[in-house]
């Protein structure tokens, strides 16, 4: 099945302007019942790819559920945590780009758990000059 799309622009004078029809080469229609299943099949090799880059690393765990990807990452040193996580996040982003996917940075966040005895270091997660939204949870 070949799908096509075009853009409609309406101006204030109710004049319609249409772009040319273009073939859609990637993706499934919005609301398509098989969309979530096809996405999971498409993305399921990402954790294996990342694990192959860091075969002896036990600092993180990648979890996939529906269209969400979660990473649990731990490290006792804040500076190394920031460096290692940013390197991991950069590789994950590269996998997304290689597979014609993109991350929605407006929906990409991280949560920092700290104990009351830990120093109040503020870890900064960035990618391509975008800083991720940070949530901190203090554990007493």
JSON list of C-alpha atoms in Angstrom, two decimals, residues 61-130:
[
{"chain": "A", "resi": 61, "resn": "UNK", "atom": "CA", "xyz": [19.57, -0.85, 32.43]},
{"chain": "A", "resi": 62, "resn": "UNK", "atom": "CA", "xyz": [17.43, 0.03, 29.40]},
{"chain": "A", "resi": 63, "resn": "UNK", "atom": "CA", "xyz": [13.70, -0.74, 29.58]},
{"chain": "A", "resi": 64, "resn": "UNK", "atom": "CA", "xyz": [11.26, -0.51, 26.66]},
{"chain": "A", "resi": 65, "resn": "UNK", "atom": "CA", "xyz": [7.49, -0.27, 27.12]},
{"chain": "A", "resi": 66, "resn": "UNK", "atom": "CA", "xyz": [5.08, 0.71, 24.34]},
{"chain": "A", "resi": 67, "resn": "UNK", "atom": "CA", "xyz": [6.63, 3.88, 22.89]},
{"chain": "A", "resi": 68, "resn": "UNK", "atom": "CA", "xyz": [8.62, 4.77, 26.03]},
{"chain": "A", "resi": 69, "resn": "UNK", "atom": "CA", "xyz": [12.30, 4.10, 26.61]},
{"chain": "A", "resi": 70, "resn": "UNK", "atom": "CA", "xyz": [13.61, 4.33, 30.17]},
{"chain": "A", "resi": 71, "resn": "UNK", "atom": "CA", "xyz": [17.21, 4.14, 31.35]},
{"chain": "A", "resi": 72, "resn": "UNK", "atom": "CA", "xyz": [18.15, 3.44, 34.95]},
{"chain": "A", "resi": 73, "resn": "UNK", "atom": "CA", "xyz": [21.72, 4.67, 35.41]},
{"chain": "A", "resi": 74, "resn": "UNK", "atom": "CA", "xyz": [23.76, 4.64, 38.61]},
{"chain": "A", "resi": 75, "resn": "UNK", "atom": "CA", "xyz": [27.23, 5.80, 39.48]},
{"chain": "A", "resi": 76, "resn": "UNK", "atom": "CA", "xyz": [28.76, 6.77, 42.85]},
{"chain": "A", "resi": 77, "resn": "UNK", "atom": "CA", "xyz": [30.82, 9.66, 41.40]},
{"chain": "A", "resi": 78, "resn": "UNK", "atom": "CA", "xyz": [28.78, 12.66, 40.15]},
{"chain": "A", "resi": 79, "resn": "UNK", "atom": "CA", "xyz": [31.38, 13.84, 37.64]},
{"chain": "A", "resi": 80, "resn": "UNK", "atom": "CA", "xyz": [31.87, 10.40, 36.13]},
{"chain": "A", "resi": 81, "resn": "UNK", "atom": "CA", "xyz": [28.09, 9.87, 36.23]},
{"chain": "A", "resi": 82, "resn": "UNK", "atom": "CA", "xyz": [27.55, 12.98, 34.11]},
{"chain": "A", "resi": 83, "resn": "UNK", "atom": "CA", "xyz": [30.30, 12.07, 31.63]},
{"chain": "A", "resi": 84, "resn": "UNK", "atom": "CA", "xyz": [29.29, 8.42, 31.28]},
{"chain": "A", "resi": 85, "resn": "UNK", "atom": "CA", "xyz": [25.58, 9.15, 31.01]},
{"chain": "A", "resi": 86, "resn": "UNK", "atom": "CA", "xyz": [26.09, 11.86, 28.38]},
{"chain": "A", "resi": 87, "resn": "UNK", "atom": "CA", "xyz": [28.25, 9.42, 26.38]},
{"chain": "A", "resi": 88, "resn": "UNK", "atom": "CA", "xyz": [25.56, 6.71, 26.68]},
{"chain": "A", "resi": 89, "resn": "UNK", "atom": "CA", "xyz": [22.80, 9.17, 25.78]},
{"chain": "A", "resi": 90, "resn": "UNK", "atom": "CA", "xyz": [24.78, 10.32, 22.73]},
{"chain": "A", "resi": 91, "resn": "UNK", "atom": "CA", "xyz": [25.09, 6.70, 21.53]},
{"chain": "A", "resi": 92, "resn": "UNK", "atom": "CA", "xyz": [21.38, 6.09, 22.06]},
{"chain": "A", "resi": 93, "resn": "UNK", "atom": "CA", "xyz": [20.58, 9.23, 20.06]},
{"chain": "A", "resi": 94, "resn": "UNK", "atom": "CA", "xyz": [22.92, 8.04, 17.29]},
{"chain": "A", "resi": 95, "resn": "UNK", "atom": "CA", "xyz": [21.03, 4.68, 17.21]},
{"chain": "A", "resi": 96, "resn": "UNK", "atom": "CA", "xyz": [17.73, 6.59, 16.88]},
{"chain": "A", "resi": 97, "resn": "UNK", "atom": "CA", "xyz": [19.10, 8.71, 14.02]},
{"chain": "A", "resi": 98, "resn": "UNK", "atom": "CA", "xyz": [20.57, 5.68, 12.22]},
{"chain": "A", "resi": 99, "resn": "UNK", "atom": "CA", "xyz": [17.15, 4.01, 12.39]},
{"chain": "A", "resi": 100, "resn": "UNK", "atom": "CA", "xyz": [15.25, 7.09, 11.09]},
{"chain": "A", "resi": 101, "resn": "UNK", "atom": "CA", "xyz": [13.80, 7.90, 14.52]},
{"chain": "A", "resi": 102, "resn": "UNK", "atom": "CA", "xyz": [14.14, 11.02, 16.63]},
{"chain": "A", "resi": 103, "resn": "UNK", "atom": "CA", "xyz": [13.84, 11.80, 20.30]},
{"chain": "A", "resi": 104, "resn": "UNK", "atom": "CA", "xyz": [11.27, 14.32, 21.41]},
{"chain": "A", "resi": 105, "resn": "UNK", "atom": "CA", "xyz": [13.38, 16.51, 23.71]},
{"chain": "A", "resi": 106, "resn": "UNK", "atom": "CA", "xyz": [10.24, 18.11, 25.15]},
{"chain": "A", "resi": 107, "resn": "UNK", "atom": "CA", "xyz": [9.34, 14.68, 26.56]},
{"chain": "A", "resi": 108, "resn": "UNK", "atom": "CA", "xyz": [12.86, 13.61, 27.52]},
{"chain": "A", "resi": 109, "resn": "UNK", "atom": "CA", "xyz": [13.58, 14.07, 31.24]},
{"chain": "A", "resi": 110, "resn": "UNK", "atom": "CA", "xyz": [15.80, 12.64, 33.92]},
{"chain": "A", "resi": 111, "resn": "UNK", "atom": "CA", "xyz": [15.33, 12.14, 37.62]},
{"chain": "A", "resi": 112, "resn": "UNK", "atom": "CA", "xyz": [18.19, 12.43, 40.08]},
{"chain": "A", "resi": 113, "resn": "UNK", "atom": "CA", "xyz": [17.87, 10.50, 43.36]},
{"chain": "A", "resi": 114, "resn": "UNK", "atom": "CA", "xyz": [20.13, 11.71, 46.17]},
{"chain": "A", "resi": 115, "resn": "UNK", "atom": "CA", "xyz": [20.46, 10.73, 49.78]},
{"chain": "A", "resi": 116, "resn": "UNK", "atom": "CA", "xyz": [20.47, 13.41, 52.46]},
{"chain": "A", "resi": 117, "resn": "UNK", "atom": "CA", "xyz": [24.16, 12.70, 53.11]},
{"chain": "A", "resi": 118, "resn": "UNK", "atom": "CA", "xyz": [25.17, 13.08, 49.47]},
{"chain": "A", "resi": 119, "resn": "UNK", "atom": "CA", "xyz": [26.53, 16.36, 48.24]},
{"chain": "A", "resi": 120, "resn": "UNK", "atom": "CA", "xyz": [24.09, 18.59, 46.42]},
{"chain": "A", "resi": 121, "resn": "UNK", "atom": "CA", "xyz": [25.82, 18.27, 43.06]},
{"chain": "A", "resi": 122, "resn": "UNK", "atom": "CA", "xyz": [23.65, 19.29, 40.17]},
{"chain": "A", "resi": 123, "resn": "UNK", "atom": "CA", "xyz": [24.19, 16.90, 37.31]},
{"chain": "A", "resi": 124, "resn": "UNK", "atom": "CA", "xyz": [23.60, 18.49, 33.91]},
{"chain": "A", "resi": 125, "resn": "UNK", "atom": "CA", "xyz": [22.47, 16.28, 31.03]},
{"chain": "A", "resi": 126, "resn": "UNK", "atom": "CA", "xyz": [22.86, 17.81, 27.59]},
{"chain": "A", "resi": 127, "resn": "UNK", "atom": "CA", "xyz": [22.68, 16.79, 23.98]},
{"chain": "A", "resi": 128, "resn": "UNK", "atom": "CA", "xyz": [23.40, 19.13, 21.07]},
{"chain": "A", "resi": 129, "resn": "UNK", "atom": "CA", "xyz": [23.23, 22.15, 23.38]},
{"chain": "A", "resi": 130, "resn": "UNK", "atom": "CA", "xyz": [19.80, 21.09, 24.72]}
]
